[in-house]
CSV table of C-alpha atoms and ligand atoms in Angstrom, one decimal:
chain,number,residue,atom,x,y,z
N,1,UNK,CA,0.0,0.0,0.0
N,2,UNK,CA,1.1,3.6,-0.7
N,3,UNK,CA,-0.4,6.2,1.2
N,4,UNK,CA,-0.2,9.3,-1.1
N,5,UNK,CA,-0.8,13.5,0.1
N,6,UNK,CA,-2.4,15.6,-2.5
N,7,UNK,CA,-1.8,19.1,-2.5
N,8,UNK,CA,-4.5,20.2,-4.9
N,9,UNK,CA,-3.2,24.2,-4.4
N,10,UNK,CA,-4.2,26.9,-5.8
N,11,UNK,CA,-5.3,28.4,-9.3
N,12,UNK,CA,-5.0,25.3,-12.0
N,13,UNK,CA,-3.5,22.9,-9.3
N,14,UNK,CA,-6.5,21.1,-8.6
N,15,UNK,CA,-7.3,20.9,-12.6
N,16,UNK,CA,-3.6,19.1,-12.9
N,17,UNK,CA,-3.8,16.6,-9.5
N,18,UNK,CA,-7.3,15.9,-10.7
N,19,UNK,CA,-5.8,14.0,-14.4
N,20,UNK,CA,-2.6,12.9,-12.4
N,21,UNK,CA,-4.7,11.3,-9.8
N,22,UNK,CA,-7.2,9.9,-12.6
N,23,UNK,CA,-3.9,8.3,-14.4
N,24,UNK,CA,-2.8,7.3,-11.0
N,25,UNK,CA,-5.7,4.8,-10.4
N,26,UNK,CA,-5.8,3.4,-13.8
N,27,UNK,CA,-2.7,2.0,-13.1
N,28,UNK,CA,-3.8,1.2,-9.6
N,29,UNK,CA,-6.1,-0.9,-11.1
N,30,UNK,CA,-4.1,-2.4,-13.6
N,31,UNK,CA,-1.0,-3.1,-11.6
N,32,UNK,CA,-3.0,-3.5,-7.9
N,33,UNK,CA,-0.5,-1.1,-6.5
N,34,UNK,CA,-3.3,0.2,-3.7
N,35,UNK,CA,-2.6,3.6,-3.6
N,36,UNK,CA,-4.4,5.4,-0.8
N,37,UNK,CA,-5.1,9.3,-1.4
N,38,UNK,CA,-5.2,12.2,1.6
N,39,UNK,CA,-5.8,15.7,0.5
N,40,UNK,CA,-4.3,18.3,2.1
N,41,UNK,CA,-5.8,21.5,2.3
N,42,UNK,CA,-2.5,23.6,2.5
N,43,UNK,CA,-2.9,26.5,0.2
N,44,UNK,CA,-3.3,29.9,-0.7
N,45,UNK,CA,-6.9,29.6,-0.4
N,46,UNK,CA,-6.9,28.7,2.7
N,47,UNK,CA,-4.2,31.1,3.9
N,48,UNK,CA,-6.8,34.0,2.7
N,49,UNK,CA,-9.9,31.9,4.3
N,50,UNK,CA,-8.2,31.0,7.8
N,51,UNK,CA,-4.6,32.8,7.8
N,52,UNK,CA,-3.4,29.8,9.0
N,53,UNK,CA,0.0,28.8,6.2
N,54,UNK,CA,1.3,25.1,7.7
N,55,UNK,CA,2.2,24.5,11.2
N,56,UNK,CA,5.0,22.3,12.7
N,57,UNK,CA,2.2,20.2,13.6
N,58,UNK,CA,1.0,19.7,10.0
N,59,UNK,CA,4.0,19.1,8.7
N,60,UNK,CA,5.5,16.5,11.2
N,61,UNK,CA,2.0,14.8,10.3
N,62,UNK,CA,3.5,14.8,6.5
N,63,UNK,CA,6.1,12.4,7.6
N,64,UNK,CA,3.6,9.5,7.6
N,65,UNK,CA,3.3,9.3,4.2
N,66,UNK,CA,5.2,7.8,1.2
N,67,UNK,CA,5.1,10.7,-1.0
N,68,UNK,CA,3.8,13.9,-1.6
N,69,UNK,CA,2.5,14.9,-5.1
N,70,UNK,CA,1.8,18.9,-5.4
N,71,UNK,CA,-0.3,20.8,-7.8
N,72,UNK,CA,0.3,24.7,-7.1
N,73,UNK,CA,0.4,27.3,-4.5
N,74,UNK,CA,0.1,30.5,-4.9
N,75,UNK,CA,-2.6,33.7,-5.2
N,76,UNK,CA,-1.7,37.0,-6.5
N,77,UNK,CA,-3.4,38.7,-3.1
N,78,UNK,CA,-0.8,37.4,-1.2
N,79,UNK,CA,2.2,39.3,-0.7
N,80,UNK,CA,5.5,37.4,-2.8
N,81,UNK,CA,7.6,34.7,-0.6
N,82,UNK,CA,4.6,34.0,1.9
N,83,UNK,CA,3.5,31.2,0.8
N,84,UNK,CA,6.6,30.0,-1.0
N,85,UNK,CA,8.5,30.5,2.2
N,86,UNK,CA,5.7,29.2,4.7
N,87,UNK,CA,4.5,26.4,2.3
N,88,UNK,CA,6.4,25.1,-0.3
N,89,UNK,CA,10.1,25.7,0.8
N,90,UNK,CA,9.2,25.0,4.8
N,91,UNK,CA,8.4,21.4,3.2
N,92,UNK,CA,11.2,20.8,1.5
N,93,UNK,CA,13.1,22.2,4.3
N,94,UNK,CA,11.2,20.2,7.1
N,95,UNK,CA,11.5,16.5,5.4
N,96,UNK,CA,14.9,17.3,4.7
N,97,UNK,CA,14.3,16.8,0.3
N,98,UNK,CA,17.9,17.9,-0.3
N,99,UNK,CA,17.6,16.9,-4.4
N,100,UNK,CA,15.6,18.8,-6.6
N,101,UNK,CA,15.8,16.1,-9.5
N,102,UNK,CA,14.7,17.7,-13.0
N,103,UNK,CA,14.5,15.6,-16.1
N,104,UNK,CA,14.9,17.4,-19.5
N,105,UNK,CA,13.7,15.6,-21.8
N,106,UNK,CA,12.0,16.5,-25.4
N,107,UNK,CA,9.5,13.7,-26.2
N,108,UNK,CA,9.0,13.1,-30.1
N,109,UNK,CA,6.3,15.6,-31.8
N,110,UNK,CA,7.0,18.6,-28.7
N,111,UNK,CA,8.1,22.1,-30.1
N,112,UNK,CA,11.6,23.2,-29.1
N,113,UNK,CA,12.5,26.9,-29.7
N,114,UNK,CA,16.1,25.5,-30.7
N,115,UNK,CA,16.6,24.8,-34.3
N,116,UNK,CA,17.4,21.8,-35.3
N,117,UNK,CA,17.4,20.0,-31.9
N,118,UNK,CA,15.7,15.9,-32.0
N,119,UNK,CA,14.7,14.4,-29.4
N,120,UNK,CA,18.4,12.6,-28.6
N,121,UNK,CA,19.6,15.7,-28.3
N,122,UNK,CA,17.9,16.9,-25.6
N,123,UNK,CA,17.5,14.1,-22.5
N,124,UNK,CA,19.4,14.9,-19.5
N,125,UNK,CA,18.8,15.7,-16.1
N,126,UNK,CA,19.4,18.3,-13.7
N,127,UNK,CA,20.1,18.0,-10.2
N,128,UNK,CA,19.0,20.6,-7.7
N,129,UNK,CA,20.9,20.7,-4.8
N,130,UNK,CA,17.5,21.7,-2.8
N,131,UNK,CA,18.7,22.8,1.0
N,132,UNK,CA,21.0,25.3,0.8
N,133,UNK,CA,22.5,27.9,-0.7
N,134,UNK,CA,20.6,31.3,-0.8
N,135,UNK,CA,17.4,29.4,0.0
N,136,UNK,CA,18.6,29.1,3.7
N,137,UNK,CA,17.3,32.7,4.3
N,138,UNK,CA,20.7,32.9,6.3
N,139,UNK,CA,21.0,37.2,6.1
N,140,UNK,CA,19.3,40.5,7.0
N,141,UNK,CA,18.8,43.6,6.5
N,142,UNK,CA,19.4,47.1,8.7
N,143,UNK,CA,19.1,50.6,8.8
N,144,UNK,CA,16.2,49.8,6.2
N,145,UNK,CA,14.5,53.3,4.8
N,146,UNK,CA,18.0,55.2,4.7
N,147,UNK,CA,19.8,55.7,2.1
N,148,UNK,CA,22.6,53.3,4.5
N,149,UNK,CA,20.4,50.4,3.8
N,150,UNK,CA,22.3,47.2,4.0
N,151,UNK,CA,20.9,43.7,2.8
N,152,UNK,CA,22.6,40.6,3.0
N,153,UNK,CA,21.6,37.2,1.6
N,154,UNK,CA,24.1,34.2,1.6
N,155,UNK,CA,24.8,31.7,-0.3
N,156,UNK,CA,26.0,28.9,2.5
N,157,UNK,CA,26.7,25.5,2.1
N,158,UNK,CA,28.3,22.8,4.2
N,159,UNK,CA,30.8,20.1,3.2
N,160,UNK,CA,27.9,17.8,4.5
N,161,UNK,CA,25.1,19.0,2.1
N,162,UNK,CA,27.3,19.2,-0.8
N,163,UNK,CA,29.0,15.6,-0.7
N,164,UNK,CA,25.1,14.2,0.0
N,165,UNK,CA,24.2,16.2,-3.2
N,166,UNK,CA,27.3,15.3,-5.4
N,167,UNK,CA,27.0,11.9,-3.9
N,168,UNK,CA,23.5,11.3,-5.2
N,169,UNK,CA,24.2,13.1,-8.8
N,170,UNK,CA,26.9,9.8,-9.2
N,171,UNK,CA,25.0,7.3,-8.0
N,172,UNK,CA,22.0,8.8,-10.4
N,173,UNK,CA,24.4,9.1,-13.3
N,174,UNK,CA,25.6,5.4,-12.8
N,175,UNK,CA,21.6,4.3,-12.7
N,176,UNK,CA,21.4,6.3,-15.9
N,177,UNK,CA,24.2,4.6,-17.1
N,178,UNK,CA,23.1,0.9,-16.2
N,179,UNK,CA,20.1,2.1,-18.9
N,180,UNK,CA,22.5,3.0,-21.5
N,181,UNK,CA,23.2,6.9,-21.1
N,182,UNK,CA,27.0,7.6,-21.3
N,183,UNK,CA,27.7,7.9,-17.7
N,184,UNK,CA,28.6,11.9,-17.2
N,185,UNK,CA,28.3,14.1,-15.1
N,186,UNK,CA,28.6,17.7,-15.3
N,187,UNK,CA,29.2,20.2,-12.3
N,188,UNK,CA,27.7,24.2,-12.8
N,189,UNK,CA,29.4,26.3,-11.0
N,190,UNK,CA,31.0,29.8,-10.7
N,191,UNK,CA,33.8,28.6,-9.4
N,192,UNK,CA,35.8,31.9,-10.8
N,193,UNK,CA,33.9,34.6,-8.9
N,194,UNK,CA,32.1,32.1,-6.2
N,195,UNK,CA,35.8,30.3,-5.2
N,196,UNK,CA,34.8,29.5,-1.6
N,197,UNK,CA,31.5,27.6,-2.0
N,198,UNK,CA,32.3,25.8,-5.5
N,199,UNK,CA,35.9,25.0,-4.1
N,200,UNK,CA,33.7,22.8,-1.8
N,201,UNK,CA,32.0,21.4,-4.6
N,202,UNK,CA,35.1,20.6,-6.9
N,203,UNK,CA,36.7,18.8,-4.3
N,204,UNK,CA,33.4,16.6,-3.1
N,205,UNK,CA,33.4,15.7,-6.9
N,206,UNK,CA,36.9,14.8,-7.1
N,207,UNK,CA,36.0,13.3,-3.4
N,208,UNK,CA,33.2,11.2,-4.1
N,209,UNK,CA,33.8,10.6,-7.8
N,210,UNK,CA,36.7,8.2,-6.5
N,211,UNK,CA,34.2,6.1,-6.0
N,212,UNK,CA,32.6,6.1,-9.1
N,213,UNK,CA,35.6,5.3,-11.7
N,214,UNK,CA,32.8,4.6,-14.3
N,215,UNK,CA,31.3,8.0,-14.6
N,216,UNK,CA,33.3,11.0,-16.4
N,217,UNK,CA,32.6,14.1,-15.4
N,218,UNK,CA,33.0,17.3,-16.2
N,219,UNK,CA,32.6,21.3,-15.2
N,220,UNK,CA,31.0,23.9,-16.6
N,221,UNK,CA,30.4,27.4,-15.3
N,222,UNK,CA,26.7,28.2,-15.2
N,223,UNK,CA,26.8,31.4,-17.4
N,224,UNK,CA,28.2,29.2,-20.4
N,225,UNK,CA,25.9,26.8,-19.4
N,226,UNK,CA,23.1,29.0,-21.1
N,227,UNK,CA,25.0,28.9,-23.8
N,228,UNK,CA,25.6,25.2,-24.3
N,229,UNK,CA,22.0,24.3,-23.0
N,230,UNK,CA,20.9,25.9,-26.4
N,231,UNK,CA,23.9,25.1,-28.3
N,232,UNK,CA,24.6,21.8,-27.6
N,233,UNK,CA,22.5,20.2,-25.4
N,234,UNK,CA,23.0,16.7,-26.7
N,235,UNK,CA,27.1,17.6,-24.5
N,236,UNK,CA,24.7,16.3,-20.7
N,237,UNK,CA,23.5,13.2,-19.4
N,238,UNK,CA,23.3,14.6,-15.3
N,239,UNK,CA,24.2,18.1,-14.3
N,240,UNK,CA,24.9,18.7,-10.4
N,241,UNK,CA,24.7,22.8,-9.4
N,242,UNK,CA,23.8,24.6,-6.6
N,243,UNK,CA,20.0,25.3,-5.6
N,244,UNK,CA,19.7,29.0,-7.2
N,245,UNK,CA,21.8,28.5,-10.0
N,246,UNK,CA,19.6,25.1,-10.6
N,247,UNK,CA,16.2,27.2,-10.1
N,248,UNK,CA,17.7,29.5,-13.1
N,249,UNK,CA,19.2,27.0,-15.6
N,250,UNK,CA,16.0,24.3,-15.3
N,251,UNK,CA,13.4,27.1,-16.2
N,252,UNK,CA,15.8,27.2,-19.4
N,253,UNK,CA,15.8,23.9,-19.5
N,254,UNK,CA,12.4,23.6,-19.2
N,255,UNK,CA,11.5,26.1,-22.4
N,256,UNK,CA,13.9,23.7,-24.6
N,257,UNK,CA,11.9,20.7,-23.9
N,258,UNK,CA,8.7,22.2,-24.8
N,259,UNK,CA,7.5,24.7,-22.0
N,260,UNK,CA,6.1,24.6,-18.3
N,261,UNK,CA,3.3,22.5,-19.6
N,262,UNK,CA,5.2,19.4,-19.8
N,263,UNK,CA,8.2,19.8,-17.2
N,264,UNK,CA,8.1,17.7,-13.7
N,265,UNK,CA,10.2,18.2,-10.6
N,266,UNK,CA,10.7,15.9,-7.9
N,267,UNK,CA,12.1,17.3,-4.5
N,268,UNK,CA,13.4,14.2,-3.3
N,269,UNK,CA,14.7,12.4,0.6
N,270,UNK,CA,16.1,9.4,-0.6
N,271,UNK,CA,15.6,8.2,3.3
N,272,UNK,CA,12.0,10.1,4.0
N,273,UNK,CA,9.2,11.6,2.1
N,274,UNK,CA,9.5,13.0,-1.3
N,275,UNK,CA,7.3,15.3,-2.9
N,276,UNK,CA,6.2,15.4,-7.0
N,277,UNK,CA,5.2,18.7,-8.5
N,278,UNK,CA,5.0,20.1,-12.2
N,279,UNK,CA,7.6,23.1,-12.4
N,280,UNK,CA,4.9,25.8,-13.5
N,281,UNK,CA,2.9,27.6,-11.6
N,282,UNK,CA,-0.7,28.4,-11.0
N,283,UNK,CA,-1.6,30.0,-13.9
N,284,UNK,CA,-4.3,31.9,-13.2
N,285,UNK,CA,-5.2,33.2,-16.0
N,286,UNK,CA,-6.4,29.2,-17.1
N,287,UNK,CA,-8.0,28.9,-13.6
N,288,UNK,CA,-11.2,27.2,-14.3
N,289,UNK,CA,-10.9,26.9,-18.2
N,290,UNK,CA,-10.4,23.2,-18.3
N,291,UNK,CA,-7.8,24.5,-20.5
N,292,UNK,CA,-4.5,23.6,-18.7
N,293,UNK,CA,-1.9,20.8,-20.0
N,294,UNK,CA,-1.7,18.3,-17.6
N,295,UNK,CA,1.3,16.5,-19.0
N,296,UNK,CA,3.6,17.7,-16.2
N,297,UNK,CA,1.6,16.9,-13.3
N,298,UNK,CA,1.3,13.7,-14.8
N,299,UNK,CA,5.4,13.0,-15.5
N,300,UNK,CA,5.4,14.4,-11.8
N,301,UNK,CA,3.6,11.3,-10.9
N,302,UNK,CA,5.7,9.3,-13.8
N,303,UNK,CA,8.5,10.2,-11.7
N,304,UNK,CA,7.0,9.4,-8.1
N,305,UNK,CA,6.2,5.7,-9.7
N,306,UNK,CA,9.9,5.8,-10.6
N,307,UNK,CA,10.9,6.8,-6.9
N,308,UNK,CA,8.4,4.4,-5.1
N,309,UNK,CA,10.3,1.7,-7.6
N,310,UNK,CA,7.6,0.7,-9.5
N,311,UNK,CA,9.6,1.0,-12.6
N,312,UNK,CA,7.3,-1.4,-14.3
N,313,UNK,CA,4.3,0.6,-13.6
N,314,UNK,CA,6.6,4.3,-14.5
N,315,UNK,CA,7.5,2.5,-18.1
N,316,UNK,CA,3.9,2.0,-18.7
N,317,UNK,CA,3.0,5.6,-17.9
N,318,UNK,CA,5.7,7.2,-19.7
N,319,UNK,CA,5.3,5.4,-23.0
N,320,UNK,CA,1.4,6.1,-22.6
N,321,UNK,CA,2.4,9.9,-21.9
N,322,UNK,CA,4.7,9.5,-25.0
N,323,UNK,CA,1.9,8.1,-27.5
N,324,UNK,CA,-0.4,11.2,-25.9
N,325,UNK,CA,2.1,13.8,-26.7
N,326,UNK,CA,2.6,12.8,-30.1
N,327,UNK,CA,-1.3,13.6,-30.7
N,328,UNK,CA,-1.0,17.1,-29.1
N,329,UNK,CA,-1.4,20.5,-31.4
N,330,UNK,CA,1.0,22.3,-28.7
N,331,UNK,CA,1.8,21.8,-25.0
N,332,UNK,CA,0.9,25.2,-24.2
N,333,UNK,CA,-1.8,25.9,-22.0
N,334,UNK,CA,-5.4,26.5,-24.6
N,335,UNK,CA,-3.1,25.4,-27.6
N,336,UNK,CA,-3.5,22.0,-26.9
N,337,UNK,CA,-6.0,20.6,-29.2
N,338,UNK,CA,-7.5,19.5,-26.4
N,339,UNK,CA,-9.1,20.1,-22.9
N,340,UNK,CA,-7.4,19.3,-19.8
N,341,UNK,CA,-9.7,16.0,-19.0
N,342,UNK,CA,-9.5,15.0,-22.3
N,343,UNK,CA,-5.2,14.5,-21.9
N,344,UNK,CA,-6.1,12.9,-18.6
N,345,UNK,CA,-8.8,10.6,-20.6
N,346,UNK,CA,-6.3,9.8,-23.2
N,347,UNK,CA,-3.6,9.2,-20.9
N,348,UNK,CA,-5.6,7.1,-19.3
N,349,UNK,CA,-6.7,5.0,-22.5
N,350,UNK,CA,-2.9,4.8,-23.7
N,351,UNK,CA,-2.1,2.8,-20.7
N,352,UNK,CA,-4.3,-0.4,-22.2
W,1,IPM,C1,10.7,26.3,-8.2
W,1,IPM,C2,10.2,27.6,-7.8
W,1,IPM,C3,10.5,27.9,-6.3
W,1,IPM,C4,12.0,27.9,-6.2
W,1,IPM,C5,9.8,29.1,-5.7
W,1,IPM,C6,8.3,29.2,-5.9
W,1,IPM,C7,10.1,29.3,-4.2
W,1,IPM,O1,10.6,28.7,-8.6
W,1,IPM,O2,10.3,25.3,-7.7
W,1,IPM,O3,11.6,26.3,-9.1
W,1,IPM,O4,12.6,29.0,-6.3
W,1,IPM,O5,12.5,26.9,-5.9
W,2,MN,MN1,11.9,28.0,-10.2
């Protein structure tokens, strides 16, 4: 049994967790997996209804499940950083989900802005290191309102959260391997203007990648990553950075694969509870329209099959997600040739 939280969210979250969740027991039935679904109600509309944002109470109770998967949060009446503070980063914080994993992948038939790129060009995946960094709202401001103003935000990492991180990009990148990917892995740094925290993670990769005398790897500093990402994509298989530089460089990603429409995150613990969530937002300008893709909410549960290691169940999903795509006009929201059930319904046929 798999006891699963849904967190609907806010705007076109619901519309999204709704066809995930429809795909979700299809497969339940086909494969007996006995997934049992709890919503929970932590959102933006409840923040507005209640005040109330998520407790230490509610999200020790999180800890009791097996995963997460998350629609959306947000509302534009609510000040910026609320809710992505108090919500979605206190989770990732609280059950310690130190990876942001981000596949890139362009499925056959999906628009890419880049000329000439196939779909073996673009497959690799980015990992997010997801507890540090900037995010640790380590800083401060003073003398705010004078013309002295100071504001500080640092980017802090320990030897510990780096060597988990780079640790888990190599044993990733060997998994990868084992399915016939070449075995590399890149580090994005800055490690000529940032040389304290990415001399830390240049050694943990020389460190750990001792270990792993099967995987090449290689560096690549994150503003001439924008480059290659668009040049020559096809040069990754798994690419390690830091949490803000990976925020950056997979919303880039994400446009070369086709758009927000079809990207999935997963914020993983590989020893707790792991969460699944498209990479958009709420998009409320679809709220309601029945007019949202889907697809990503959907690989975000593709990849939460993956993680639960039903690989069996994730292969079904993903080819059924691939034979979908190929019928879609567009992945963009209203473009798609088809309403938001209807990719859910289709999805859901595909799987046989
Ligand atoms: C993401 C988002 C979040 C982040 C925001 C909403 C806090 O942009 O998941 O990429 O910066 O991590
Ligand atoms: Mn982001």
């Amino acid at each position: 049994m798999y006891k699963i939280a849904l967190i609907n969210g806010d705007g076109t979250g619901p519309e999204v967790v709704s066809e995930a969740v429809k795909v979700l027991k299809t497969l339940d039935q086909k494969y007996k997996l006995n997934f049992q679904f709890t919503v929970l109600d932590y959102t933006a509309t409840r923040h507005l209804r209640t005040g109330e944002i998520l407790s230490d109470e509610e999200l020790e109770g999180m800890k009791q499940f097996d995963a997460i998967l998350l629609g959306a949060i947000g509302d534009p009446r609510v000040k910026p950083g609320v809710l992505e503070k108090g919500i979605l980063l206190k989770i990732r914080f609280g059950l310690d989900q130190y990876i942001n994993l981000r596949p890139v992948k362009l499925y056959e038939n999906v628009e890419t802005p880049i000329k000439n790129k196939r779909p073996k060009d673009i497959d690799y995946v980015v990992v997010r290191e997801n507890s540090g960094g900037l995010y640790t709202g380590s800083g401060g401001v003073s003398m705010k309102g004078t013309e002295h103003e100071v504001a500080v935000q640092n980017m802090i990492y320990t030897w510990h959260q780096v060597e988990r991180c780079v640790r888990y990009a190599f044993e990733y990148t060997r998994t990868r391997k084992a399915k016939g990917y070449p075995g590399k892995l890149t580090l994005c740094g800055k490690s000529n203007v940032l040389t304290y925290v990415f001399d830390i993670w240049e050694r943990a990769m020389k460190t750990v990648g001792q270990e792993f005398p099967d995987i090449t790897t290689d560096y690549v500093h994150v503003d001439a990553m924008c480059i290659y990402m668009i040049e020559c994509p096809e040069r990754f298989d798994v690419i390690v950075t830091e949490n803000l530089f990976g925020d950056i460089i997979t919303d880039l990603a994400a446009v070369t694969q086709g758009g927000l429409g079809i990207s999935p995150g997963a914020n993983i613990n590989p020893k707790g509870v792991s969460m699944f969530e498209p990479i958009g937002g709420t998009a409320p300008d679809f709220t309601g329209k029945n007019e949202i893709n889907p697809m990503a909410c959907i690989g975000a549960a593709h990849l939460m099959l993956a993680y639960l290691g039903e690989e069996k169940v994730a292969q079904n999903l993903e080819n059924a997600m691939k034979d979908v795509i190929k019928e879609m006009h567009s992945m963009a929201a209203g473009k798609m040739g088809f309403s938001t059930t209807e990719i859910g319904d289709k999805v859901v046929r595909a799987i046989g």
